[in-house]
Short mmCIF file of N, CA, C and O in Angstrom, two decimals:
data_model
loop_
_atom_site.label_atom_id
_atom_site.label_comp_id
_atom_site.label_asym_id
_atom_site.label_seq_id
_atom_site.Cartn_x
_atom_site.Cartn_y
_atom_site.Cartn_z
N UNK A 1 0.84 -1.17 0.00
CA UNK A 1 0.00 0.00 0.00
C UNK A 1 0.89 1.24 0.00
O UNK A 1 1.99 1.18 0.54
N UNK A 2 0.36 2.62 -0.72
CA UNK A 2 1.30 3.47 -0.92
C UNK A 2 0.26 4.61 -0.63
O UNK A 2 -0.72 4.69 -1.36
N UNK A 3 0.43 5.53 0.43
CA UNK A 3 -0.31 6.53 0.93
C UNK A 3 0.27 7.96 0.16
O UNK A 3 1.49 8.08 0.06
N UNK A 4 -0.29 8.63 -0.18
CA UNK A 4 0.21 9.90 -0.58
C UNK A 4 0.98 10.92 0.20
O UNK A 4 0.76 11.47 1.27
N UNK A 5 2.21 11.01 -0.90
CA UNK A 5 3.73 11.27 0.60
C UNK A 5 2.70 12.81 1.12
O UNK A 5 3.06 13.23 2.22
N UNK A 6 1.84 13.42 0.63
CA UNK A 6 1.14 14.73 1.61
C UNK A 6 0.66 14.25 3.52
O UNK A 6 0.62 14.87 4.58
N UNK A 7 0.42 13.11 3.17
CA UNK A 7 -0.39 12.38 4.59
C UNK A 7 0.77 12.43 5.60
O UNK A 7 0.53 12.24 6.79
N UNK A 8 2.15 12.70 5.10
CA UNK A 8 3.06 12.96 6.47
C UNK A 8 3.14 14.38 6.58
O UNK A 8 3.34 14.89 7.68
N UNK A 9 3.04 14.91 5.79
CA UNK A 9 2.98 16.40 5.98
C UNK A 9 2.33 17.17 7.44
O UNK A 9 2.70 17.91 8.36
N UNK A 10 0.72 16.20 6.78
CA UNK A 10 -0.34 16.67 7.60
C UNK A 10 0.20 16.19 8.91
O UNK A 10 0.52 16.94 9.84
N UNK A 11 0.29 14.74 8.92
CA UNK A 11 0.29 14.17 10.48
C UNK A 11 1.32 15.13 11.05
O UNK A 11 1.05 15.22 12.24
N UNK A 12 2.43 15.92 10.75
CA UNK A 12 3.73 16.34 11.09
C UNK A 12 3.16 17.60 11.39
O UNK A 12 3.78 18.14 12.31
N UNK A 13 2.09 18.35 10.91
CA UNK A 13 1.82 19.77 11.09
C UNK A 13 1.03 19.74 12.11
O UNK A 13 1.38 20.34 13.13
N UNK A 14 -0.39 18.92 12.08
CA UNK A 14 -1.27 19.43 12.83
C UNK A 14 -1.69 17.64 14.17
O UNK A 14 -2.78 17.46 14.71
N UNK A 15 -0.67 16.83 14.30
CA UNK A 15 -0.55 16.43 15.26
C UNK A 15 -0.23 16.70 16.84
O UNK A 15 -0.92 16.22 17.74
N UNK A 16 0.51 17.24 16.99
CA UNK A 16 0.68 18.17 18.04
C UNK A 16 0.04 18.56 19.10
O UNK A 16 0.04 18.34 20.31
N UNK A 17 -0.82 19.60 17.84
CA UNK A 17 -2.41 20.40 18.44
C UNK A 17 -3.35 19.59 18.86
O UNK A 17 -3.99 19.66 19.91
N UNK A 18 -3.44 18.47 17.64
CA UNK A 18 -4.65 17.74 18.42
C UNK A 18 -4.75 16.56 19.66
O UNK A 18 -5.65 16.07 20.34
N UNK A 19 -3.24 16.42 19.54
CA UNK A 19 -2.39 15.90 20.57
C UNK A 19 -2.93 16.16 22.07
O UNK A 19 -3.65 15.59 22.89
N UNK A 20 -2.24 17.23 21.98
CA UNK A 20 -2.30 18.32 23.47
C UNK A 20 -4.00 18.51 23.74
O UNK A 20 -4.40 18.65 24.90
N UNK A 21 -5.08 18.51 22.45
CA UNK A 21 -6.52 19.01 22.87
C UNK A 21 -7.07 17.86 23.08
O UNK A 21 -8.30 17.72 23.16
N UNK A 22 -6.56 17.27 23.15
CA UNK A 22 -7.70 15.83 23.25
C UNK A 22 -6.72 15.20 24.78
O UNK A 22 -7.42 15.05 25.77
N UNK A 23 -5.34 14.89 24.93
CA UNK A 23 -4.97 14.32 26.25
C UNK A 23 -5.63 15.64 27.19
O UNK A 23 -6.22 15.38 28.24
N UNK A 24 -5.50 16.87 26.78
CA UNK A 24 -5.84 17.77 27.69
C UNK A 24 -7.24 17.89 28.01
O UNK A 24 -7.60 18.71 28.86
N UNK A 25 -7.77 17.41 27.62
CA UNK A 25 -9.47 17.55 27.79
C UNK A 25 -9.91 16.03 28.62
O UNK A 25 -10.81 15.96 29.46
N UNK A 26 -9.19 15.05 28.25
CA UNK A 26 -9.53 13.83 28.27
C UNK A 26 -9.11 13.60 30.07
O UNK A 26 -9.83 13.03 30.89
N UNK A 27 -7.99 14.11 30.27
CA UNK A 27 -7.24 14.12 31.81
C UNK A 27 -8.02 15.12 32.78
O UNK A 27 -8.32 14.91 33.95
N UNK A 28 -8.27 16.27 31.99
CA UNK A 28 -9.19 17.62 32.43
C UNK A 28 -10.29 17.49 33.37
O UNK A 28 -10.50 18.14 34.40
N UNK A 29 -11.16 16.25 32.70
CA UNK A 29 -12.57 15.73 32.72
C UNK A 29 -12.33 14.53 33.85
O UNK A 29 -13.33 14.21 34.50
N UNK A 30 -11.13 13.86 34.13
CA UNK A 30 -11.06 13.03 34.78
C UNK A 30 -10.25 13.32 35.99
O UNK A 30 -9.67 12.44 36.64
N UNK A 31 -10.21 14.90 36.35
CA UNK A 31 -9.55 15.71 37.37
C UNK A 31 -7.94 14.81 37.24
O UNK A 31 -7.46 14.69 38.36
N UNK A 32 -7.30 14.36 36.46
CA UNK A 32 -6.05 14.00 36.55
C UNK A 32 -5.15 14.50 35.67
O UNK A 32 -5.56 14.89 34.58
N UNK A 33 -3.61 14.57 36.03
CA UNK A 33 -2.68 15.17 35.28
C UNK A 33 -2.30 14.42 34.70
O UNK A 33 -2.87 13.33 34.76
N UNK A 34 -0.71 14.61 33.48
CA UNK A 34 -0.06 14.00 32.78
C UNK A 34 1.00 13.02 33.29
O UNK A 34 1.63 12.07 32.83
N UNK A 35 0.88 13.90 34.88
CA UNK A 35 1.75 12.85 35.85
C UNK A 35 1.05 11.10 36.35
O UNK A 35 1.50 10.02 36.72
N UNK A 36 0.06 11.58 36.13
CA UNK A 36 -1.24 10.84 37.08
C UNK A 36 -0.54 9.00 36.12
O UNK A 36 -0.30 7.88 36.57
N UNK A 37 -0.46 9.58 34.78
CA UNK A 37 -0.55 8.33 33.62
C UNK A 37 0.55 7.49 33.90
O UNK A 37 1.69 7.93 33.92
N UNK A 38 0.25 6.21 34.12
CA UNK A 38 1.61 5.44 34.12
C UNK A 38 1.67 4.50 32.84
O UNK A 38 2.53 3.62 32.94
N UNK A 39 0.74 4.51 31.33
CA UNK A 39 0.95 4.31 30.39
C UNK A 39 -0.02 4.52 29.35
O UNK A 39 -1.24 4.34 29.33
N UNK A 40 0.92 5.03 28.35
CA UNK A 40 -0.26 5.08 26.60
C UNK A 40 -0.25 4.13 25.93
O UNK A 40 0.53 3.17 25.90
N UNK A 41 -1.23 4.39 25.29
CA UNK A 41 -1.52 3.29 24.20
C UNK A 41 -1.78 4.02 22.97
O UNK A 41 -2.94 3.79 22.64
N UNK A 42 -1.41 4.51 22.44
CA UNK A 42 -0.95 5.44 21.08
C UNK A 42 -1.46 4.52 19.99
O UNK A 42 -1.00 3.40 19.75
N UNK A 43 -2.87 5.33 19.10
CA UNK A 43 -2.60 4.49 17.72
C UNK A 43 -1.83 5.36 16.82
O UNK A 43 -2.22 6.36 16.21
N UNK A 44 -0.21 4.57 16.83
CA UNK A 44 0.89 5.20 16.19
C UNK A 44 0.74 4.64 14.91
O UNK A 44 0.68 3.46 14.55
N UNK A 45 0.69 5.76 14.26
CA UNK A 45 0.39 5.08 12.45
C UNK A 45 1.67 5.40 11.87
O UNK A 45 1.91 5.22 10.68
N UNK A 46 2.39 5.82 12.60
CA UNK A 46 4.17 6.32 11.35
C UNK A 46 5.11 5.72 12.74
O UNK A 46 4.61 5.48 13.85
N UNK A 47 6.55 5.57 12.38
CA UNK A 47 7.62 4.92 13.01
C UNK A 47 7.96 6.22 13.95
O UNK A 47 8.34 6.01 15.11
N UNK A 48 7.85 7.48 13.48
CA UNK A 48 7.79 8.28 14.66
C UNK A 48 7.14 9.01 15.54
O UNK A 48 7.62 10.08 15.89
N UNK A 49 6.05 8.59 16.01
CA UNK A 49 4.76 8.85 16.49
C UNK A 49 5.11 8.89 17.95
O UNK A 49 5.44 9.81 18.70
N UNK A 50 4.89 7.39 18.13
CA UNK A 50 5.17 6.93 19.52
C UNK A 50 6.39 7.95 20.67
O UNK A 50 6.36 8.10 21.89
N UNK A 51 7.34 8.48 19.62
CA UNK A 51 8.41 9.13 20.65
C UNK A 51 8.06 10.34 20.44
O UNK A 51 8.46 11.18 21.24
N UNK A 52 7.24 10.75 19.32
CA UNK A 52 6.69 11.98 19.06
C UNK A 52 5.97 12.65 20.50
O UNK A 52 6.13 13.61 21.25
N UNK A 53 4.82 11.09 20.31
CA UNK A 53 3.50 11.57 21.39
C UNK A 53 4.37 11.85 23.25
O UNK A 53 4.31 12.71 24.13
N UNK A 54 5.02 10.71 23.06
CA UNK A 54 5.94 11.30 24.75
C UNK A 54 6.75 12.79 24.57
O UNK A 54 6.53 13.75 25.31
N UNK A 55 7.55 12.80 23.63
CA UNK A 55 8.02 14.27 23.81
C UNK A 55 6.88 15.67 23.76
O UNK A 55 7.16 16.78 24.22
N UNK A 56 5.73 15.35 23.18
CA UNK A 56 4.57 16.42 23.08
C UNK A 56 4.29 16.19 24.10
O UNK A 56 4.55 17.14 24.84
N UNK A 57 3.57 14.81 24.94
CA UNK A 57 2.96 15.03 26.24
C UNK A 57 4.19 15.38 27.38
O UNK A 57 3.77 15.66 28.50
N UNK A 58 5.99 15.38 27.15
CA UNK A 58 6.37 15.84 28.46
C UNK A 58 6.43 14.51 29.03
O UNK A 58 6.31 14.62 30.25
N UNK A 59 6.58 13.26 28.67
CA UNK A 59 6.83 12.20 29.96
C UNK A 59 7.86 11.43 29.07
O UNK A 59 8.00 11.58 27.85
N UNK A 60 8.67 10.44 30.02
CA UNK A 60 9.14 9.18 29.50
C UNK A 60 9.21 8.45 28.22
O UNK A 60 8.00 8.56 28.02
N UNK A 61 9.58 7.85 27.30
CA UNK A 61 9.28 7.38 26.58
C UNK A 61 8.80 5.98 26.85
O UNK A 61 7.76 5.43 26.49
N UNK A 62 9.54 5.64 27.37
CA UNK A 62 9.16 4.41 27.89
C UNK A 62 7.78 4.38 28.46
O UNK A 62 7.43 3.20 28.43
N UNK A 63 6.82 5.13 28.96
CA UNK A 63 5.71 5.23 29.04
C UNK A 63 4.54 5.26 28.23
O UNK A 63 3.33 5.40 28.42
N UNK A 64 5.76 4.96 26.67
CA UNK A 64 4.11 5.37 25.43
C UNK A 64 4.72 3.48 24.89
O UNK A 64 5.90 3.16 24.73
N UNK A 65 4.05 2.98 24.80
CA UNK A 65 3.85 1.35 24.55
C UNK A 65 3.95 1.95 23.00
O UNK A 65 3.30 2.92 22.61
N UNK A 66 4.85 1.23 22.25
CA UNK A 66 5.51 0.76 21.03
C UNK A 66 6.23 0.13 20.15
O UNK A 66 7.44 0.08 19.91
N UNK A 67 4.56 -0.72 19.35
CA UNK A 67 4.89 -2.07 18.97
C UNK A 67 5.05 -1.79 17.43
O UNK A 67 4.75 -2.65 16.60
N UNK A 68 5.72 -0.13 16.99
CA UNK A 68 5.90 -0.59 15.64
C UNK A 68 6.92 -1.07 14.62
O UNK A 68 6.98 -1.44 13.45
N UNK A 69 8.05 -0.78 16.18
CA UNK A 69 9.38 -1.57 15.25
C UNK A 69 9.24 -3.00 14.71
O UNK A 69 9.82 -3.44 13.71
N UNK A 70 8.14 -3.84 15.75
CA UNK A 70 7.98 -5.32 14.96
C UNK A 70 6.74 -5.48 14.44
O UNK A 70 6.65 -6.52 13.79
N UNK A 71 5.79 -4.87 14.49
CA UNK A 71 4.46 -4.97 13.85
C UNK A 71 4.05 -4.05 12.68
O UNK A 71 3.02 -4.37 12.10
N UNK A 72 4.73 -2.91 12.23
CA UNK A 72 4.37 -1.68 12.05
C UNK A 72 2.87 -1.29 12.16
O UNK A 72 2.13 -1.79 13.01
N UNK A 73 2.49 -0.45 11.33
CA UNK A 73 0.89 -0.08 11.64
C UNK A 73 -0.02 -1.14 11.57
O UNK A 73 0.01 -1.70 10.47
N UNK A 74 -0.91 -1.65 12.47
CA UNK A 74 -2.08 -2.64 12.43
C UNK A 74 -3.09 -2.25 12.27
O UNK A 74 -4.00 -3.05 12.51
N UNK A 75 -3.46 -0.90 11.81
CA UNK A 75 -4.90 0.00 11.91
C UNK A 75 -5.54 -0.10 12.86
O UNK A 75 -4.78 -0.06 13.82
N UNK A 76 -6.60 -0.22 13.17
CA UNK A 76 -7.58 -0.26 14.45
C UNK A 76 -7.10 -1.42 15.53
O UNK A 76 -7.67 -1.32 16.61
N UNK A 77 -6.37 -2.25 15.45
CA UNK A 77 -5.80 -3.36 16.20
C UNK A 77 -4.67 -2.53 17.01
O UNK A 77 -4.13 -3.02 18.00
N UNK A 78 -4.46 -1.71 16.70
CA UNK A 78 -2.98 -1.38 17.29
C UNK A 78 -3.00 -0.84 18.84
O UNK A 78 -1.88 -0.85 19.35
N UNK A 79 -3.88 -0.44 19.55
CA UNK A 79 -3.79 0.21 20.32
C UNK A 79 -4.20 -0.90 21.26
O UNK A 79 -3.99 -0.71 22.46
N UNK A 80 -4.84 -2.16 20.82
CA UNK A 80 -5.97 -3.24 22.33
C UNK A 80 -4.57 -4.34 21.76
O UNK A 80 -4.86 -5.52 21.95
N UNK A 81 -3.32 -4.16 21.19
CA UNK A 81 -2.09 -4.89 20.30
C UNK A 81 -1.48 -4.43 21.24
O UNK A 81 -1.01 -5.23 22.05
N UNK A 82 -1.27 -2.90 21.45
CA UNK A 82 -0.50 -2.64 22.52
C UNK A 82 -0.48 -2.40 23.87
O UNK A 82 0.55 -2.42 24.54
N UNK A 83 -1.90 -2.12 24.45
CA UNK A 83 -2.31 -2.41 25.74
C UNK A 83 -2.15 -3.87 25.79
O UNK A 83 -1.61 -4.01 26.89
N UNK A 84 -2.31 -5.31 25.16
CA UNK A 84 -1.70 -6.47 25.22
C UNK A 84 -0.43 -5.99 25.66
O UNK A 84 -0.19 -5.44 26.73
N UNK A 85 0.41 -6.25 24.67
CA UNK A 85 1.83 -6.05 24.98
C UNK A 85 2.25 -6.02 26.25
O UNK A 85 2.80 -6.83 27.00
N UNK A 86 1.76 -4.52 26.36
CA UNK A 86 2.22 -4.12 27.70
C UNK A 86 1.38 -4.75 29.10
O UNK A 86 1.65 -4.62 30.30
N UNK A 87 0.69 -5.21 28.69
CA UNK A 87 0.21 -6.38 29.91
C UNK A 87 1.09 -7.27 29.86
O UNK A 87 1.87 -7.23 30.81
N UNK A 88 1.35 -8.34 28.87
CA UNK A 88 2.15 -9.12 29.26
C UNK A 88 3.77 -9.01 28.90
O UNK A 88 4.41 -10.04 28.72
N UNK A 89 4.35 -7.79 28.82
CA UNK A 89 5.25 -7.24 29.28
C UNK A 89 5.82 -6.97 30.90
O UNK A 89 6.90 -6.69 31.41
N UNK A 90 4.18 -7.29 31.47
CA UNK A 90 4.06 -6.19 33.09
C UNK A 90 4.26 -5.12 33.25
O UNK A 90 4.67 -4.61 34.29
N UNK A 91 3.90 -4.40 31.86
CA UNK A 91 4.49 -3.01 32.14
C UNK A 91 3.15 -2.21 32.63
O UNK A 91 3.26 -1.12 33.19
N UNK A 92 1.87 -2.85 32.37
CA UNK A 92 0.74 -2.19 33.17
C UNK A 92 0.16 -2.82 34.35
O UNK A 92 -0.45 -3.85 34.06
N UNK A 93 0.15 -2.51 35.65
CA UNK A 93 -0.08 -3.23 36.91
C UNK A 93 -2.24 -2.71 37.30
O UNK A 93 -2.90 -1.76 36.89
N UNK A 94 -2.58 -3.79 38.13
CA UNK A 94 -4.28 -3.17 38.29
C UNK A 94 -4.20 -2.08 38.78
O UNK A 94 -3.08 -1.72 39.15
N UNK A 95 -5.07 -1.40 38.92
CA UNK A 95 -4.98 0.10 39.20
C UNK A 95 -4.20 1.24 38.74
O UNK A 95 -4.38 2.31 39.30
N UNK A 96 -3.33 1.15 37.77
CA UNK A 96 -2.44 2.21 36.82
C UNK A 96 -3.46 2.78 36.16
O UNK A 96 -4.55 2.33 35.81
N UNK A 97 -2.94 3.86 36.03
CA UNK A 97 -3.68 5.04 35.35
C UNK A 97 -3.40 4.99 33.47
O UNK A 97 -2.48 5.58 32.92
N UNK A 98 -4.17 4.36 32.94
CA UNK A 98 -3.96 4.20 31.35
C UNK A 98 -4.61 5.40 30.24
O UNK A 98 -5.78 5.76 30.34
N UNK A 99 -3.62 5.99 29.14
CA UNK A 99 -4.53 6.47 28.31
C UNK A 99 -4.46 6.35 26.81
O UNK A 99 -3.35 6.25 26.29
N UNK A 100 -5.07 6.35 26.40
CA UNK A 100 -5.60 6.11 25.19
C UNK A 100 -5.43 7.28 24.32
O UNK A 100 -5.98 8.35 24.62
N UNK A 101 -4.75 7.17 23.32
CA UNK A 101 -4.80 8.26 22.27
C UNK A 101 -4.86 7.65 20.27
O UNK A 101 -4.32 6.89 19.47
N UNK A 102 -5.80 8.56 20.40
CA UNK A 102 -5.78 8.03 18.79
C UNK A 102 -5.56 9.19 17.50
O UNK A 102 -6.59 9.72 17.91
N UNK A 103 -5.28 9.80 16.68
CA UNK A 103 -4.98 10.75 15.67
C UNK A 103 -5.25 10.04 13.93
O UNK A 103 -4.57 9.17 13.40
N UNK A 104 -6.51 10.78 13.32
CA UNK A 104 -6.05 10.48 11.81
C UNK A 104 -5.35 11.29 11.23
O UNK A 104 -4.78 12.25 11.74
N UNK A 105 -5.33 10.93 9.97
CA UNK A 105 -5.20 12.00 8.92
C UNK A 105 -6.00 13.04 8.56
O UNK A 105 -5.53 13.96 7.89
N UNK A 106 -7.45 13.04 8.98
CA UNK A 106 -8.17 13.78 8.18
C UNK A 106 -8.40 14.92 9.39
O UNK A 106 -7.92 16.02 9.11
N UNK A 107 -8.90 14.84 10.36
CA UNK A 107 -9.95 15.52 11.32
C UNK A 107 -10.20 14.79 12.34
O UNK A 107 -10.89 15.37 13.18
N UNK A 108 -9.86 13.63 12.62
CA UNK A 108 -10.62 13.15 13.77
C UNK A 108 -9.25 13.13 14.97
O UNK A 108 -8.11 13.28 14.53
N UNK A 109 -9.41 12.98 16.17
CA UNK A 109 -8.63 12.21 16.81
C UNK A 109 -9.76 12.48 18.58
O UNK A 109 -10.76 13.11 18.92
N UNK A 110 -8.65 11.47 19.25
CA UNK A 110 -9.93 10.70 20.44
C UNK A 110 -8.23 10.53 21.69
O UNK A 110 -7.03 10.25 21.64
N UNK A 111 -9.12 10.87 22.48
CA UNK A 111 -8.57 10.26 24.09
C UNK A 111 -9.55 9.80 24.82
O UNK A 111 -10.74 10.07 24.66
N UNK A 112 -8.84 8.71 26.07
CA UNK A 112 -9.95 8.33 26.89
C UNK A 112 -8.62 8.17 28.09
O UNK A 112 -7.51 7.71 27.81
N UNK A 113 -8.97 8.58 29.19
CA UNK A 113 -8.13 7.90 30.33
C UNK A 113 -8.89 6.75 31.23
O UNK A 113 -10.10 6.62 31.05
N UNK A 114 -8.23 5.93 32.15
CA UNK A 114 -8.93 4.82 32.82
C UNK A 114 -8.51 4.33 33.60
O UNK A 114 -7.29 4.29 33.40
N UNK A 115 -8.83 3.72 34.75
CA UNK A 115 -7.82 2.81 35.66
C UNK A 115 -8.09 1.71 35.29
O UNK A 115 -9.25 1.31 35.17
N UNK A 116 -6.78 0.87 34.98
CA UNK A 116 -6.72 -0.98 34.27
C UNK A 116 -7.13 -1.25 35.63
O UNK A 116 -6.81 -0.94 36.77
N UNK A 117 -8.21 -2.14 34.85
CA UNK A 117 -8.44 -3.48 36.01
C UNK A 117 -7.76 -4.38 36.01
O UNK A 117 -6.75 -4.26 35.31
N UNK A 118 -7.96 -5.65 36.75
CA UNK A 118 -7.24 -6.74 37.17
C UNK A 118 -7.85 -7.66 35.76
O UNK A 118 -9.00 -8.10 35.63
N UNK A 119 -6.70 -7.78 34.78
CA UNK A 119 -7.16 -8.44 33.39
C UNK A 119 -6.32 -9.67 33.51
O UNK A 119 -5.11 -9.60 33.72
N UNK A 120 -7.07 -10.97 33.34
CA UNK A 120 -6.11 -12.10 32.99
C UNK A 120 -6.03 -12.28 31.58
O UNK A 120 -7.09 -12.17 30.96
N UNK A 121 -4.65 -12.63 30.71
CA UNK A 121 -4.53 -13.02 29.73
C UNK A 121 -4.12 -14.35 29.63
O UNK A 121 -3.57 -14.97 30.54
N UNK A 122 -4.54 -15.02 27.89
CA UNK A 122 -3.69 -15.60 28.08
C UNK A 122 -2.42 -15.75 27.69
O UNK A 122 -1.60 -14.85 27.85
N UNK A 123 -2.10 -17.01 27.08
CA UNK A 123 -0.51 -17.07 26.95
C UNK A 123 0.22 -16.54 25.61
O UNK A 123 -0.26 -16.82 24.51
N UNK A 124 0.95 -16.05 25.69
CA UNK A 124 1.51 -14.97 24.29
C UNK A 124 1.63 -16.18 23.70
O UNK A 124 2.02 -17.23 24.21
N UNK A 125 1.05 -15.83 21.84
CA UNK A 125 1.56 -16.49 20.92
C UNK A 125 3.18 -16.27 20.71
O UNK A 125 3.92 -15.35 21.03
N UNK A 126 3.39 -17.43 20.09
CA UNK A 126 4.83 -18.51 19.98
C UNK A 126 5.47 -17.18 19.03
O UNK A 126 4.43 -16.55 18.87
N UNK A 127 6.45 -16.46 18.38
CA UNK A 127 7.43 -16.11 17.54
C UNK A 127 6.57 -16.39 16.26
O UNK A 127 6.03 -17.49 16.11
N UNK A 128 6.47 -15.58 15.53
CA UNK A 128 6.13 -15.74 13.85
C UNK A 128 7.19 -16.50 13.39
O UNK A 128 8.33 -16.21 13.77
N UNK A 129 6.96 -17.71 12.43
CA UNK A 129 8.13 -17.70 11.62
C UNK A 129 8.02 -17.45 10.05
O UNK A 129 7.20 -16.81 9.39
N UNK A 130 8.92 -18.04 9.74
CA UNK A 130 8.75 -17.40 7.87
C UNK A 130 9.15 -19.01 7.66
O UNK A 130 10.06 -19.68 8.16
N UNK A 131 7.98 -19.39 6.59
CA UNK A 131 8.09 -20.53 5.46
C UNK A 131 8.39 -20.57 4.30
O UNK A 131 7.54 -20.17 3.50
N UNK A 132 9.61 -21.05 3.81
CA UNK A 132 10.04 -20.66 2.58
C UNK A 132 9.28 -21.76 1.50
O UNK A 132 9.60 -22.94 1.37
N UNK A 133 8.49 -21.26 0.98
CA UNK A 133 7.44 -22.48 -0.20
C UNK A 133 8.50 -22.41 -1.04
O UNK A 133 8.99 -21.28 -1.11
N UNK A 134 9.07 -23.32 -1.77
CA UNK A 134 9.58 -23.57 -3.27
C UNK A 134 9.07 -23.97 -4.18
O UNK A 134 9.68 -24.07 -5.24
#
């Protein structure tokens, strides 16, 4: 698939803004700060998103969950891909303060904050491998 090289433009100009209006409204509403979060779940659609969204919000990097060096973009999977992850990483414990951020291309983008409940998973699938058919 080949997106029109303008679609980084946009994400590069007016990400930011909608960045900051949507975690800021979303934390606002839930009387909590940027401190409060002990992890994101970013639907990161480009390879530099994820370190993007921590340096715009001001925290850690290590605090924004990013699975696109081995998955790259999964579209709508990516964000309940990476709240996985980071569950069975342990990088999200019950009661952590989680948030959710999402950004398109066009006009839209979405936050939600939450406290993780006590989620059992189960067991991570095995390593992908590659089958060479001849």
């Amino acid at each position: 698939m080949r997106a029109d090289a303008s679609v980084t433009h946009v994400l590069r100009k007016t990400s930011e803004s909608h960045l900051r209006y949507t975690v800021d409204g979303a934390l606002r509403k839930a009387e909590l700060t940027v401190d409060d979060v002990q992890c994101v779940a970013a639907n990161a659609p480009t390879a530099w998103h994820a370190e993007f969204s921590a340096n715009a919000l001001g925290i850690d990097k290590e605090k924004v969950i990013n699975t696109f060096p081995s998955t790259a973009y999964t579209g709508p999977v990516v964000m309940p891909f990476n709240l996985y992850t980071a569950v069975v990483q342990q990088r999200i414990k019950p009661g952590e303060i989680i948030m959710l951020y999402a950004y398109g291309a066009h006009s839209e983008a979405s936050a939600a904050v939450f406290r993780w409940p006590n989620v059992i998973t189960g067991t991570p699938p095995a390593p992908a491998s590659v089958i060479n058919h001849k």
